[in-house]
Short mmCIF file of C-alpha atoms in Angstrom, two decimals:
data_model
loop_
_atom_site.label_atom_id
_atom_site.label_comp_id
_atom_site.label_asym_id
_atom_site.label_seq_id
_atom_site.Cartn_x
_atom_site.Cartn_y
_atom_site.Cartn_z
CA MET A 1 -10.24 -37.73 31.87
CA LYS A 2 -7.11 -36.88 29.88
CA ILE A 3 -8.88 -36.68 26.54
CA LYS A 4 -11.44 -34.33 28.09
CA THR A 5 -8.65 -32.05 29.25
CA TYR A 6 -7.10 -32.09 25.79
CA LEU A 7 -10.46 -31.41 24.21
CA LEU A 8 -10.69 -28.27 26.31
CA THR A 9 -7.18 -27.40 25.11
CA LEU A 10 -8.42 -27.73 21.52
CA ILE A 11 -11.30 -25.32 22.16
CA LEU A 12 -8.97 -22.78 23.75
CA LEU A 13 -6.43 -23.01 20.95
CA CYS A 14 -9.08 -22.48 18.29
CA SER A 15 -10.46 -19.41 20.04
CA ASN A 16 -7.23 -17.52 20.76
CA SER A 17 -4.84 -16.10 18.19
CA TRP A 18 -2.08 -15.73 20.77
CA ALA A 19 -1.83 -19.45 21.50
CA LYS A 20 1.81 -20.41 20.79
CA ARG A 21 1.13 -23.90 19.53
CA GLU A 22 3.54 -25.57 17.14
CA THR A 23 1.21 -28.31 15.90
CA ILE A 24 -2.38 -29.29 16.52
CA ILE A 25 -4.01 -32.34 14.95
CA ALA A 26 -7.61 -33.40 15.45
CA LYS A 27 -9.55 -36.27 13.89
CA ASN A 28 -13.22 -37.17 13.84
CA LEU A 29 -14.02 -33.67 15.07
CA ASP A 30 -17.72 -32.85 15.31
CA ILE A 31 -19.16 -29.43 16.19
CA SER A 32 -22.85 -28.64 16.46
CA SER A 33 -24.32 -25.31 17.57
CA SER A 34 -27.48 -23.23 17.36
CA LYS A 35 -28.56 -19.74 18.43
CA SER A 36 -31.44 -18.70 20.64
CA GLY A 37 -31.81 -14.99 21.28
CA ASP A 38 -28.29 -13.60 21.65
CA LYS A 39 -26.75 -16.86 22.85
CA VAL A 40 -25.07 -19.59 20.80
CA THR A 41 -24.83 -22.99 22.49
CA GLY A 42 -23.10 -26.05 21.12
CA GLU A 43 -21.30 -29.33 21.57
CA ILE A 44 -17.85 -30.40 20.41
CA SER A 45 -16.32 -33.87 20.29
CA ALA A 46 -13.25 -35.66 18.90
CA ASN A 47 -11.56 -39.03 19.36
CA PHE A 48 -7.97 -38.04 18.48
CA LEU A 49 -5.93 -35.03 19.56
CA ASP A 50 -2.22 -34.30 19.24
CA VAL A 51 -1.05 -30.89 20.42
CA ASP A 52 2.46 -29.44 20.65
CA TYR A 53 2.21 -26.40 22.88
CA GLU A 54 5.44 -24.48 23.49
CA GLU A 55 7.74 -27.29 24.74
CA HIS A 56 4.96 -29.68 25.75
CA ASN A 57 3.20 -32.43 23.83
CA PHE A 58 -0.33 -33.62 24.58
CA LYS A 59 -1.78 -36.67 22.90
CA ALA A 60 -5.05 -38.44 23.52
CA TYR A 61 -7.12 -40.85 21.48
CA ASP A 62 -9.91 -43.35 21.76
CA ASP A 63 -10.92 -45.25 18.64
CA ASP A 64 -14.19 -46.46 20.10
CA MET A 65 -15.63 -43.44 21.85
CA ALA A 66 -15.56 -39.72 21.19
CA MET A 67 -15.27 -37.53 24.26
CA SER A 68 -17.33 -34.36 24.25
CA GLY A 69 -17.70 -30.94 25.79
CA THR A 70 -20.08 -27.99 25.55
CA PHE A 71 -19.64 -24.31 24.80
CA GLU A 72 -21.68 -21.13 24.63
CA ILE A 73 -21.07 -17.72 23.09
CA GLU A 74 -22.93 -14.60 24.21
CA LYS A 75 -21.94 -10.97 23.68
CA GLN A 76 -18.43 -12.00 22.54
CA ASN A 77 -17.91 -14.12 25.66
CA LEU A 78 -16.93 -17.74 25.02
CA LYS A 79 -17.53 -20.23 27.83
CA THR A 80 -16.55 -23.88 27.62
CA LYS A 81 -17.14 -26.83 29.91
CA VAL A 82 -15.55 -30.28 29.80
CA SER A 83 -16.35 -32.52 32.75
CA PHE A 84 -15.81 -30.33 35.83
CA ILE A 85 -13.43 -27.94 34.05
CA GLU A 86 -14.79 -24.57 32.92
CA PHE A 87 -13.11 -21.78 31.00
CA SER A 88 -14.20 -18.39 29.65
CA THR A 89 -12.58 -15.76 27.42
CA LYS A 90 -13.48 -12.60 25.52
CA LEU A 91 -13.56 -12.88 21.72
CA GLU A 92 -12.55 -10.06 19.42
CA GLU A 93 -15.55 -8.24 17.97
CA ASP A 94 -14.74 -9.37 14.42
CA ASN A 95 -14.00 -12.99 15.37
CA PRO A 96 -16.32 -15.20 13.27
CA LEU A 97 -17.24 -17.18 16.38
CA ALA A 98 -18.77 -14.01 17.85
CA GLN A 99 -21.02 -13.65 14.79
CA LEU A 100 -22.27 -17.23 14.59
CA ASP A 101 -25.91 -18.17 14.32
CA ARG A 102 -25.28 -21.84 13.60
CA LEU A 103 -22.31 -24.11 12.90
CA GLU A 104 -22.30 -27.80 11.98
CA LEU A 105 -19.09 -29.76 11.30
CA VAL A 106 -19.06 -33.52 10.83
CA ASP A 107 -16.14 -35.98 11.00
CA THR A 108 -13.60 -33.23 10.36
CA GLU A 109 -9.84 -33.62 10.34
CA LEU A 110 -7.43 -30.74 10.78
CA LYS A 111 -3.71 -30.23 11.08
CA PHE A 112 -2.23 -26.83 11.89
CA ASN A 113 1.45 -25.96 12.17
CA ARG A 114 3.73 -23.09 11.19
CA GLU A 115 4.11 -24.40 7.64
CA SER A 116 0.48 -25.08 6.74
CA MET A 117 -3.14 -25.25 7.81
CA LEU A 118 -4.89 -28.33 6.45
CA PHE A 119 -8.50 -29.30 7.01
CA ASN A 120 -10.92 -31.77 5.50
CA SER A 121 -14.62 -31.89 6.32
CA PRO A 122 -17.24 -34.11 4.66
CA SER A 123 -19.97 -31.67 5.68
CA LEU A 124 -20.10 -28.02 6.79
CA LEU A 125 -23.04 -25.75 7.58
CA LEU A 126 -22.42 -22.13 8.56
CA GLN A 127 -25.07 -19.49 9.23
CA SER A 128 -24.26 -15.91 10.21
CA ARG A 129 -26.28 -12.70 10.03
CA GLY A 130 -28.69 -13.86 7.34
CA ASP A 131 -26.08 -15.64 5.22
CA SER A 132 -25.96 -19.42 4.91
CA VAL A 133 -23.18 -21.60 3.47
CA THR A 134 -23.22 -25.37 3.15
CA ALA A 135 -20.32 -27.35 1.70
CA LEU A 136 -19.69 -31.01 1.02
CA ASN A 137 -16.23 -32.59 0.90
CA LEU A 138 -14.57 -29.32 1.87
CA ARG A 139 -10.79 -29.37 1.65
CA GLY A 140 -8.55 -26.48 2.61
CA GLU A 141 -4.83 -25.76 2.49
CA CYS A 142 -3.61 -22.40 3.75
CA ASP A 143 -0.16 -20.93 4.39
CA PRO A 144 0.37 -19.18 7.77
CA LEU A 145 3.80 -17.93 6.62
CA GLY A 146 5.52 -19.24 9.73
CA ASP A 147 2.97 -17.81 12.16
CA SER A 148 1.58 -20.00 14.93
CA THR A 149 -1.89 -18.45 14.82
CA THR A 150 -5.00 -20.62 14.89
CA ASP A 151 -7.11 -17.93 13.17
CA VAL A 152 -8.09 -19.94 10.10
CA ASP A 153 -10.01 -17.09 8.49
CA ILE A 154 -7.16 -14.58 8.74
CA VAL A 155 -4.66 -17.01 7.22
CA CYS A 156 -6.87 -18.43 4.47
CA LEU A 157 -8.11 -15.01 3.34
CA LYS A 158 -4.52 -14.12 2.40
CA ASN A 159 -2.96 -17.42 1.30
CA GLY A 160 -5.37 -20.26 0.79
CA LYS A 161 -6.87 -22.89 -1.48
CA LEU A 162 -10.39 -24.18 -0.80
CA ASN A 163 -12.10 -26.92 -2.78
CA SER A 164 -15.54 -28.45 -2.43
CA SER A 165 -17.65 -30.87 -4.45
CA ASP A 166 -20.85 -28.94 -3.67
CA VAL A 167 -21.29 -25.44 -2.19
CA HIS A 168 -24.62 -23.71 -1.59
CA ILE A 169 -24.68 -19.98 -0.72
CA GLN A 170 -27.91 -18.26 0.28
CA ASN A 171 -28.85 -14.76 1.39
CA PRO A 172 -31.79 -12.44 0.61
CA SER A 173 -30.21 -11.41 -2.72
CA ILE A 174 -28.70 -14.59 -4.13
CA ASN A 175 -29.26 -18.34 -4.09
CA LEU A 176 -26.22 -19.96 -5.71
CA ARG A 177 -25.14 -23.59 -5.82
CA MET A 178 -21.77 -24.58 -7.30
CA LYS A 179 -20.38 -28.00 -8.19
CA ASN A 180 -16.66 -28.84 -8.03
CA LEU A 181 -15.67 -25.41 -6.76
CA ASN A 182 -12.00 -24.43 -6.70
CA THR A 183 -11.04 -21.24 -4.86
CA THR A 184 -7.59 -19.68 -4.73
CA ILE A 185 -6.77 -16.69 -2.53
CA THR A 186 -3.54 -14.71 -2.64
CA PRO A 187 -2.65 -11.34 -1.11
CA SER A 188 -3.51 -9.75 -4.49
CA ASP A 189 -6.50 -11.74 -5.80
CA ILE A 190 -9.51 -13.87 -4.90
CA SER A 191 -10.54 -16.26 -7.67
CA LEU A 192 -12.99 -19.11 -8.03
CA LYS A 193 -13.88 -21.55 -10.77
CA THR A 194 -16.70 -24.07 -11.01
CA ASN A 195 -17.89 -26.35 -13.80
CA GLN A 196 -21.55 -25.85 -12.90
CA ALA A 197 -23.30 -22.96 -11.18
CA GLU A 198 -27.03 -22.92 -10.47
CA PHE A 199 -28.58 -19.51 -9.84
CA ARG A 200 -32.07 -19.71 -8.33
CA SER A 201 -34.05 -16.50 -8.67
CA ASN A 202 -37.69 -15.56 -9.00
CA GLY A 203 -38.80 -19.19 -8.77
CA GLU A 204 -36.61 -20.41 -11.64
CA VAL A 205 -33.16 -21.94 -12.06
CA THR A 206 -30.43 -20.69 -14.40
CA ILE A 207 -27.63 -23.20 -14.97
CA VAL A 208 -24.21 -22.06 -16.17
CA LYS A 209 -21.70 -24.77 -17.04
CA ASP A 210 -18.64 -22.52 -16.91
CA PHE A 211 -18.38 -19.85 -14.22
CA LYS A 212 -15.23 -17.97 -13.23
CA LEU A 213 -14.73 -14.97 -10.97
CA ARG A 214 -11.65 -12.99 -10.00
CA CYS A 215 -11.58 -9.97 -7.68
CA LYS A 216 -8.79 -7.88 -6.26
CA ASN A 217 -8.16 -8.86 -2.64
CA LEU A 218 -8.58 -5.82 -0.39
CA ILE A 219 -9.37 -7.81 2.77
CA LYS A 220 -7.17 -6.36 5.49
CA ARG A 221 -7.58 -9.05 8.15
CA ARG A 222 -10.85 -10.88 8.72
CA PHE A 223 -13.76 -11.20 6.30
CA LYS A 224 -15.62 -7.93 5.88
CA GLU A 225 -18.28 -7.59 3.21
CA ASP A 226 -17.38 -3.95 2.50
CA GLU A 227 -13.74 -4.88 1.80
CA VAL A 228 -14.72 -7.76 -0.50
CA VAL A 229 -17.06 -5.50 -2.50
CA ALA A 230 -14.43 -2.75 -2.64
CA GLY A 231 -11.93 -5.21 -4.11
CA CYS A 232 -14.38 -6.37 -6.78
CA LEU A 233 -15.23 -2.79 -7.75
CA LYS A 234 -11.54 -1.93 -7.95
CA SER A 235 -10.73 -4.76 -10.35
CA SER A 236 -12.67 -7.90 -11.29
CA ASN A 237 -13.59 -10.25 -14.11
CA ILE A 238 -16.69 -12.45 -14.21
CA ASP A 239 -17.03 -15.04 -16.98
CA LEU A 240 -20.14 -17.13 -17.68
CA ASP A 241 -20.67 -19.50 -20.59
CA ARG A 242 -22.77 -22.48 -21.68
CA PHE A 243 -26.16 -21.48 -20.28
CA ASP A 244 -29.17 -23.76 -20.00
CA GLU A 245 -32.10 -23.63 -22.42
CA ARG A 246 -34.45 -21.32 -20.53
CA LYS A 247 -35.73 -18.37 -22.55
CA VAL A 248 -35.45 -14.66 -21.81
CA LYS A 249 -38.25 -12.43 -23.06
CA SER A 250 -36.87 -9.32 -24.71
CA ILE A 251 -38.98 -6.38 -25.85
CA GLU A 252 -36.38 -5.58 -28.51
CA LYS A 253 -35.97 -9.03 -30.03
CA GLY A 254 -38.91 -11.18 -29.02
CA ILE A 255 -37.43 -14.24 -27.30
CA VAL A 256 -33.77 -15.12 -26.72
CA ASP A 257 -32.68 -18.64 -25.76
CA LEU A 258 -30.21 -18.69 -22.89
CA GLU A 259 -28.26 -21.39 -24.70
CA ASP A 260 -27.68 -18.83 -27.45
CA ILE A 261 -25.88 -16.47 -25.07
CA ARG A 262 -22.13 -17.02 -25.37
CA ASN A 263 -19.08 -15.79 -23.52
CA LEU A 264 -20.81 -13.41 -21.14
CA ARG A 265 -18.04 -11.39 -19.54
CA ILE A 266 -18.17 -8.56 -17.02
CA GLU A 267 -15.08 -6.44 -16.48
CA ILE A 268 -14.81 -3.83 -13.73
CA ARG A 269 -11.89 -1.42 -13.42
CA ASP A 270 -12.02 1.43 -10.92
CA SER A 271 -15.84 1.26 -10.79
CA SER A 272 -16.21 1.35 -14.60
CA LEU A 273 -18.19 -1.65 -15.87
CA VAL A 274 -18.21 -3.26 -19.30
CA LEU A 275 -20.48 -6.23 -20.08
CA LYS A 276 -19.81 -8.15 -23.28
CA SER A 277 -21.56 -11.10 -24.85
CA LYS A 278 -22.48 -12.79 -28.11
CA ILE A 279 -26.15 -13.62 -28.65
CA LYS A 280 -27.27 -15.81 -31.53
CA ILE A 281 -30.69 -15.16 -33.04
CA LEU A 282 -30.29 -15.78 -36.77
CA PHE A 283 -26.60 -15.01 -36.51
CA LYS A 284 -24.28 -13.88 -33.72
CA ILE A 285 -24.88 -10.35 -32.49
CA SER A 286 -22.71 -8.50 -30.01
CA LEU A 287 -24.15 -7.11 -26.80
CA ARG A 288 -22.20 -4.29 -25.16
CA VAL A 289 -23.13 -2.57 -21.92
CA TYR A 290 -21.18 0.26 -20.30
CA GLY A 291 -21.76 1.75 -16.89
CA LYS A 292 -20.46 3.03 -13.57
CA ILE A 293 -20.86 0.88 -10.49
CA HIS A 294 -20.67 2.03 -6.86
CA TYR A 295 -21.27 0.57 -3.42
CA ILE A 296 -23.34 2.37 -0.79
CA PRO A 297 -22.21 0.61 2.42
CA GLU A 298 -24.63 2.28 4.84
CA GLN A 299 -27.55 0.97 2.75
CA LYS A 300 -25.88 -2.28 1.64
CA LEU A 301 -26.66 -1.35 -1.96
CA ILE A 302 -24.77 -1.64 -5.22
CA ARG A 303 -25.68 1.13 -7.66
CA LEU A 304 -25.19 0.51 -11.38
CA ASP A 305 -25.64 3.48 -13.69
CA ILE A 306 -25.95 2.22 -17.28
CA THR A 307 -24.44 4.81 -19.57
CA LYS A 308 -24.71 2.87 -22.82
CA ALA A 309 -26.16 -0.46 -23.94
CA ARG A 310 -26.31 -1.57 -27.57
CA PHE A 311 -27.63 -4.79 -29.10
CA ALA A 312 -27.43 -4.94 -32.90
CA GLY A 313 -27.53 -1.16 -32.93
CA ILE A 314 -30.67 -1.08 -30.77
CA PRO A 315 -30.77 0.28 -27.17
CA ALA A 316 -30.73 -2.82 -24.98
CA LYS A 317 -31.05 -1.63 -21.39
CA LYS A 318 -34.20 -3.68 -20.79
CA LEU A 319 -32.49 -6.82 -22.07
CA THR A 320 -29.55 -6.11 -19.77
CA MET A 321 -31.86 -5.84 -16.77
CA MET A 322 -33.66 -9.05 -17.72
CA ILE A 323 -30.34 -10.91 -17.89
CA MET A 324 -29.41 -9.63 -14.42
CA LYS A 325 -32.66 -11.00 -13.00
CA LEU A 326 -31.54 -14.48 -14.04
CA PHE A 327 -28.95 -14.37 -11.25
CA ILE A 328 -30.42 -12.10 -8.57
CA GLU A 329 -33.76 -12.23 -6.76
CA GLU A 330 -36.19 -9.71 -8.24
CA ASP A 331 -37.02 -8.37 -4.76
CA SER A 332 -33.35 -7.39 -4.42
CA ILE A 333 -33.33 -5.34 -7.63
CA ARG A 334 -34.80 -1.87 -8.01
CA ILE A 335 -34.77 -0.07 -11.35
CA ASP A 336 -34.96 3.72 -11.57
CA ASP A 337 -34.69 4.89 -15.18
CA ASP A 338 -31.13 3.94 -16.25
CA THR A 339 -30.00 3.05 -12.73
CA ILE A 340 -30.14 -0.40 -11.13
CA PHE A 341 -29.96 -0.83 -7.35
CA ILE A 342 -29.00 -4.27 -5.98
CA LYS A 343 -29.22 -5.32 -2.34
CA VAL A 344 -26.22 -7.21 -1.00
#
């Protein structure tokens, strides 16, 4: 019975930012949930809990059997039940739990205190509002700066390091899989690096061996797509190199091998975009693209106005658009003269 009570304590601590815990440790934590209509229902279990709460310490463990409880989320209301104990609370509108479609965590360990947030999960699946993220061997270390909050997202989106051996991100616009991903987040920047990125678009796969991204961090509190995009349009660098061997058909130059594209770099400063690359045909030729890029939040569209694109002295706007389609689903791209619209 004690471990069930402490399991309920774990659920409450993870759902409330005001919980004044000093330390919470959980091992072999499993969470499984799904959504039907407007309601998310799920199960949670663990076989080790250690919680310091104000001046009290709770500890419970069972090496042989995990004790479990259930929960449901509907219209921002979280209800939990462990044995005969029930609890309900109202979630903030922007709390990620209130936006869940599906969550799967397996054999997860976590340790939160005022000095650090540490978590390690062999397998994670998260689905929310049309976006899907899966991660294997996910490891996180975030700095709460002395705060006792349990809001992992708020803390990690300001001071965090996240690593995973395999991450797969899917939405209607992009299908991206990354191997050995390293992510570092500071109050000023969000950066990621992977030694292999696979972009699936239009029925084909584009593999990039070196992929780096850095964006200015304008996230104020929790994750908001508009704030992430605003940061990237304010200041960002995207570097791609060592492409696979697939070919790109170009009206200007016949056929270009992807492996002949080198050092593709996109720089954005205050919505001004510059794309640079070297493309080898008989010899290396520079590609330069200049444009203005804007975000239309009410339509969830990125608008790119190409002002100039030159490839060996030849206008290369069509080649630029073909390269973009290597990374983004064709259904998410609309071309209107020299303007490209991208759904996000």
